[in-house]
Short mmCIF file of C-alpha atoms and ligand atoms in Angstrom, two decimals:
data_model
loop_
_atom_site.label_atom_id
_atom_site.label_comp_id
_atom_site.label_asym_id
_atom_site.label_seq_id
_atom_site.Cartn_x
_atom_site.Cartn_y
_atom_site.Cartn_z
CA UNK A 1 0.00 0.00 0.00
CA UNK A 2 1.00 3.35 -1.09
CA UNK A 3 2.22 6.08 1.80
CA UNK A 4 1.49 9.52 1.78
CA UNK A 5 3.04 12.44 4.49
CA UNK A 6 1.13 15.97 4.56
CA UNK A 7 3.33 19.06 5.77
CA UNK A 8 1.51 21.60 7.32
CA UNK A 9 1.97 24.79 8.79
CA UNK A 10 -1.48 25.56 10.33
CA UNK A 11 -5.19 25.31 10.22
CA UNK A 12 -5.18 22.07 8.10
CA UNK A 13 -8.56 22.62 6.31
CA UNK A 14 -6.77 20.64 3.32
CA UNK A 15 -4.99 18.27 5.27
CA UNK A 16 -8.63 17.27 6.42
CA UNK A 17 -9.97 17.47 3.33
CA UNK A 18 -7.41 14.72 1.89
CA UNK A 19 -7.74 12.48 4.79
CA UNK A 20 -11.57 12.63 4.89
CA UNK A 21 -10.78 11.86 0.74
CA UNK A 22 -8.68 8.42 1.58
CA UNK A 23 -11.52 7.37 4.43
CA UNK A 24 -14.24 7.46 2.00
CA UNK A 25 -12.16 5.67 -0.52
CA UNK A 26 -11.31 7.74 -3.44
CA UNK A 27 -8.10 6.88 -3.24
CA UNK A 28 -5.48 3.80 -1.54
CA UNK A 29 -3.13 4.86 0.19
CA UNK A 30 -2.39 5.36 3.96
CA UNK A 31 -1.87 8.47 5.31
CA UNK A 32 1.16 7.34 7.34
CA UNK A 33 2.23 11.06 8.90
CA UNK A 34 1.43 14.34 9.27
CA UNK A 35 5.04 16.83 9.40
CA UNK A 36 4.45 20.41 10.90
CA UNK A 37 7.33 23.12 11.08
CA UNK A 38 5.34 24.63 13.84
CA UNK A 39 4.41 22.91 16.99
CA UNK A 40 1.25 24.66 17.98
CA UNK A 41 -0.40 24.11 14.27
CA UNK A 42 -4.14 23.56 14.54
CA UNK A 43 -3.40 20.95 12.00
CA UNK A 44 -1.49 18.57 14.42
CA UNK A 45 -4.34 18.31 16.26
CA UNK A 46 -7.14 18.12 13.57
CA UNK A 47 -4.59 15.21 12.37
CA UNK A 48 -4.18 13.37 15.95
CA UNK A 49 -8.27 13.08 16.37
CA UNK A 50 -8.35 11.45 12.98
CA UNK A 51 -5.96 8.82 14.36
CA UNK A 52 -3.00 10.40 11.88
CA UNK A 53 0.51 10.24 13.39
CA UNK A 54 1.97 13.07 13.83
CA UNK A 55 5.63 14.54 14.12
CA UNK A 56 7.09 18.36 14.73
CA UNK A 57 10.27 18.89 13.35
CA UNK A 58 12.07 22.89 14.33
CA UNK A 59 12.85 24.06 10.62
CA UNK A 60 15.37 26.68 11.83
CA UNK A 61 15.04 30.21 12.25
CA UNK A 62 14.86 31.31 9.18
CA UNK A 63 11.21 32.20 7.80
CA UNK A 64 10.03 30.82 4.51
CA UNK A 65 12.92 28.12 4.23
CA UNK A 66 14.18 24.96 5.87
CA UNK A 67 17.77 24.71 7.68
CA UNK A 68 19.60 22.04 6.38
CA UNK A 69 19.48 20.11 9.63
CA UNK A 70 16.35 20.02 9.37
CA UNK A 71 15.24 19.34 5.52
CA UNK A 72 18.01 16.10 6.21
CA UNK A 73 15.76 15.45 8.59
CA UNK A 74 12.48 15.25 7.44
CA UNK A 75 14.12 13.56 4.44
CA UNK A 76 15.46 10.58 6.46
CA UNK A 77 11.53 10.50 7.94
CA UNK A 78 10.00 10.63 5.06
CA UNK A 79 12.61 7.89 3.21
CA UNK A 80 12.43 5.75 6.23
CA UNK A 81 9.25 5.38 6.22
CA UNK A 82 8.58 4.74 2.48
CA UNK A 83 6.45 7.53 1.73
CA UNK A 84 5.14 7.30 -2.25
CA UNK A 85 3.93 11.25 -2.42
CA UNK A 86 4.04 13.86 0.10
CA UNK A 87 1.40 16.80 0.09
CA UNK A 88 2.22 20.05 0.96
CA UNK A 89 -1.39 21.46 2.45
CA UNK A 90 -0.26 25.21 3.59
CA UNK A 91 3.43 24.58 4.36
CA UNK A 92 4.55 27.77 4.40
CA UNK A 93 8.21 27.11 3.56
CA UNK A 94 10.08 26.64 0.29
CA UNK A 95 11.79 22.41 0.15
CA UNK A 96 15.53 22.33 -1.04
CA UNK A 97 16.63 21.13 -4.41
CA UNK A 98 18.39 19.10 -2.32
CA UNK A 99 15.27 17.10 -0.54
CA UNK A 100 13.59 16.89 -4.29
CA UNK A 101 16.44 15.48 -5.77
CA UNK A 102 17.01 12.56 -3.03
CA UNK A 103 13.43 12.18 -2.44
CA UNK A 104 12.64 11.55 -6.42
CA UNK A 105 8.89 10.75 -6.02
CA UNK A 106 6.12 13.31 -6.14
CA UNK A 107 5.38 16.41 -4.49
CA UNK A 108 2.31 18.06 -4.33
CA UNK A 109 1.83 21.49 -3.20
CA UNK A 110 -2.15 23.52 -3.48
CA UNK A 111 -1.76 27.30 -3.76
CA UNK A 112 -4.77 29.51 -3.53
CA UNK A 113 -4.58 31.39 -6.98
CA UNK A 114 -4.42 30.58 -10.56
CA UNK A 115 -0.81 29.92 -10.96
CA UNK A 116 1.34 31.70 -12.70
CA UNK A 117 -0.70 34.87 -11.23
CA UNK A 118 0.05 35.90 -7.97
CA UNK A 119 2.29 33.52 -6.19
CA UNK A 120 3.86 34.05 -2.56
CA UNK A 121 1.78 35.15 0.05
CA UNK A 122 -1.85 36.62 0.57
CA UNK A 123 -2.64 35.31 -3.39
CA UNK A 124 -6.07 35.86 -2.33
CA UNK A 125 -5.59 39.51 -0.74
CA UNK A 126 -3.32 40.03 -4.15
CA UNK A 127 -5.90 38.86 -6.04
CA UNK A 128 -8.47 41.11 -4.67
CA UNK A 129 -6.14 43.96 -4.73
CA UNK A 130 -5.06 43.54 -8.33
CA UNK A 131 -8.68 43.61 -9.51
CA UNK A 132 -9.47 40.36 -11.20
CA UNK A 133 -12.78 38.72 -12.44
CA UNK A 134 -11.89 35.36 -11.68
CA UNK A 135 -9.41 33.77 -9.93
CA UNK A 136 -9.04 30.05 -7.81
CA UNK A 137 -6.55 27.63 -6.94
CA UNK A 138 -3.88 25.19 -8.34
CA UNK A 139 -2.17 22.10 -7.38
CA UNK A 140 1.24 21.40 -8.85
CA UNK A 141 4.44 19.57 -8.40
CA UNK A 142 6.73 20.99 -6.38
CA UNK A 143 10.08 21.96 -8.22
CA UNK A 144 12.97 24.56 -6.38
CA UNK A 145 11.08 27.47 -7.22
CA UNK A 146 8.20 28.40 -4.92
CA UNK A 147 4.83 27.90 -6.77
CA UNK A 148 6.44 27.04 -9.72
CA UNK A 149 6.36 23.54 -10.74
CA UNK A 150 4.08 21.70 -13.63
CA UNK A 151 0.25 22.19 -13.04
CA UNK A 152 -1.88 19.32 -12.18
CA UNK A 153 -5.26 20.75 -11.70
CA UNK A 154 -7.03 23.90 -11.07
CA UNK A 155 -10.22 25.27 -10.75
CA UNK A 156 -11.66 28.88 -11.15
CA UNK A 157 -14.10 30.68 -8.95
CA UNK A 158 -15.64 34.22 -9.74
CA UNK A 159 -14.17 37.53 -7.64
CA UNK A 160 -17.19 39.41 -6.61
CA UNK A 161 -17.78 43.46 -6.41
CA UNK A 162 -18.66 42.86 -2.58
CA UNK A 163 -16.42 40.31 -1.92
CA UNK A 164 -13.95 40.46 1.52
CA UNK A 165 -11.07 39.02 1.11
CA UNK A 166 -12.91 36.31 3.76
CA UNK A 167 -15.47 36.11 1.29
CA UNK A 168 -12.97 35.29 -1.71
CA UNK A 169 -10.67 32.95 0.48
CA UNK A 170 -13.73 30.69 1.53
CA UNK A 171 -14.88 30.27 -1.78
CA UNK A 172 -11.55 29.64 -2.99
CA UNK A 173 -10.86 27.13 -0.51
CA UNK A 174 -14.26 25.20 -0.93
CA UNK A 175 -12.59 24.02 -4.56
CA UNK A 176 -9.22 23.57 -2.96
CA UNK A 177 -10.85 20.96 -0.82
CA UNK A 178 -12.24 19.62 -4.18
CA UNK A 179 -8.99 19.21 -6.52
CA UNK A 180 -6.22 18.54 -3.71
CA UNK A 181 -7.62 14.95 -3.30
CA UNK A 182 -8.72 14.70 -6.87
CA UNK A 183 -4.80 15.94 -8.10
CA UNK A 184 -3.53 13.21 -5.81
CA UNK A 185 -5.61 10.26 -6.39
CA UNK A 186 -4.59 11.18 -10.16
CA UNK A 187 -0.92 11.22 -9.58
CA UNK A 188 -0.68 7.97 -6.94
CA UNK A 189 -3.01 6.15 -9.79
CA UNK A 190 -0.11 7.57 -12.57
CA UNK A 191 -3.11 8.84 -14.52
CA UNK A 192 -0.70 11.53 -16.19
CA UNK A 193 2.52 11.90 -18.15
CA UNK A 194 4.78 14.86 -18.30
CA UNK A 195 5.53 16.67 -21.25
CA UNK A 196 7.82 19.84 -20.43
CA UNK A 197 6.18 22.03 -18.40
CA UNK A 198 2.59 20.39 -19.00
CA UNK A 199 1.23 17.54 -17.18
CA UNK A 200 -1.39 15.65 -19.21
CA UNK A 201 -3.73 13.78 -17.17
CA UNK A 202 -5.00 10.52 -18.54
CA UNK A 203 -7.90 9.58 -16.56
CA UNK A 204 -9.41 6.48 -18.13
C1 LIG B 301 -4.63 27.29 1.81
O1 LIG B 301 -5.46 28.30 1.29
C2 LIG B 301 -3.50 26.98 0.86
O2 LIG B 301 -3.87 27.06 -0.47
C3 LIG B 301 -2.51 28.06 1.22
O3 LIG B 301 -2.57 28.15 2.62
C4 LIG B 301 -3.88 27.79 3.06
C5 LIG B 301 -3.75 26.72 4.10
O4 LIG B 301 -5.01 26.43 4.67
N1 LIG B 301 -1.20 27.75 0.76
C6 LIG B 301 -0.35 28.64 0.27
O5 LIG B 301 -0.58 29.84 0.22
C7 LIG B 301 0.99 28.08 -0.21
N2 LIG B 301 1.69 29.02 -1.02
P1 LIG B 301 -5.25 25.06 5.42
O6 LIG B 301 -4.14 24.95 6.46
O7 LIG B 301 -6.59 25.23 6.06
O8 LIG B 301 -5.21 23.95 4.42
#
């Protein structure tokens, strides 16, 4: 049976999403672990009541990136245990080249805009700042560069005149809810191929 590890960073309304996803069946796998860079994540807890295993590793001090110490290791977790895909559900810190390159199997990551547009942080608040019509959320593999890798899914959702940005982040995160377990039933299945950049799903 396939393994799959979620990093979080906090709430973990798609960390719940995907495990709710593998109870009911939509994909097999186990969840085997839940990683958070932050010991007081909601997430850890949401994760523990579900029965998920969970482990806190201290990324360093540095915000928005991993110390070495620490990337080695999560990777020696992750390794030992035989994880097939891990899922990045609002890890808020970029993973080293290094970690991709030894790791070799997929990684997932779910950003809350319609990548390329507004990548980093607050893509909703950008989003509603830039002015857009429409905007959503995207699930892609995870490369060196932050939101950068091929795209797997995404969905749109409609930006409102009298939207908050509350407003616009719940809607947006009803669909991330949708597509994060949907993206990785597709890629543990290997219902996709990679041509360049694009990833052409192949769900037959
Ligand atoms: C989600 O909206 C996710 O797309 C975003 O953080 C939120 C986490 O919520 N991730 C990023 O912005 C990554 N660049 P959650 O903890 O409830 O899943």
């Amino acid at each position: 049976m396939k393994k799959i590890a979620i990093f979080v960073s906090g709430r973990g309304s798609n960390m719940v999403s995907i495990i709710k996803a593998q109870k009911n069946g939509l994909f097999s796998a186990k969840i085997d672990v839940v990683i958070s860079d932050n010991k007081d994540a909601e997430a850890l807890k949401k994760a523990t009541r579900m029965g998920i295993e969970t482990k806190y590793i201290y990324p360093g001090d540095k915000k928005g990136t991993i110390s070495k110490s620490a990337s080695n290791l999560i990777l020696d977790t992750v390794l030992k245990r035989d994880i097939s895909l891990i899922a990045l559900a609002g890890f808020m810190r970029i993973i080293k080249r290094s970690f991709i390159k030894t790791f070799k199997r997929p990684i997932l990551n779910i950003h809350p805009s319609l990548l390329p547009s507004f990548p980093g942080l607050d893509a909703q608040r950008q989003a509603l700042d830039y002015g857009v019509k429409i905007t959503g959320c995207t699930v892609h593999f995870v490369d060196e560069y932050m939101d950068h890798g091929p795209i797997i899914l995404q969905a749109s959702v409609p930006v409102f005149n009298n939207d908050t940005l509350e407003s616009l982040k719940q809607r947006i995160l009803k669909m991330e809810h949708k597509i994060y377990p949907e993206a990785i039933r597709l890629v543990l299945e290997n219902k996709y191929r990679i041509e360049g950049r694009k990833v052409v799903v192949e769900d037959t």
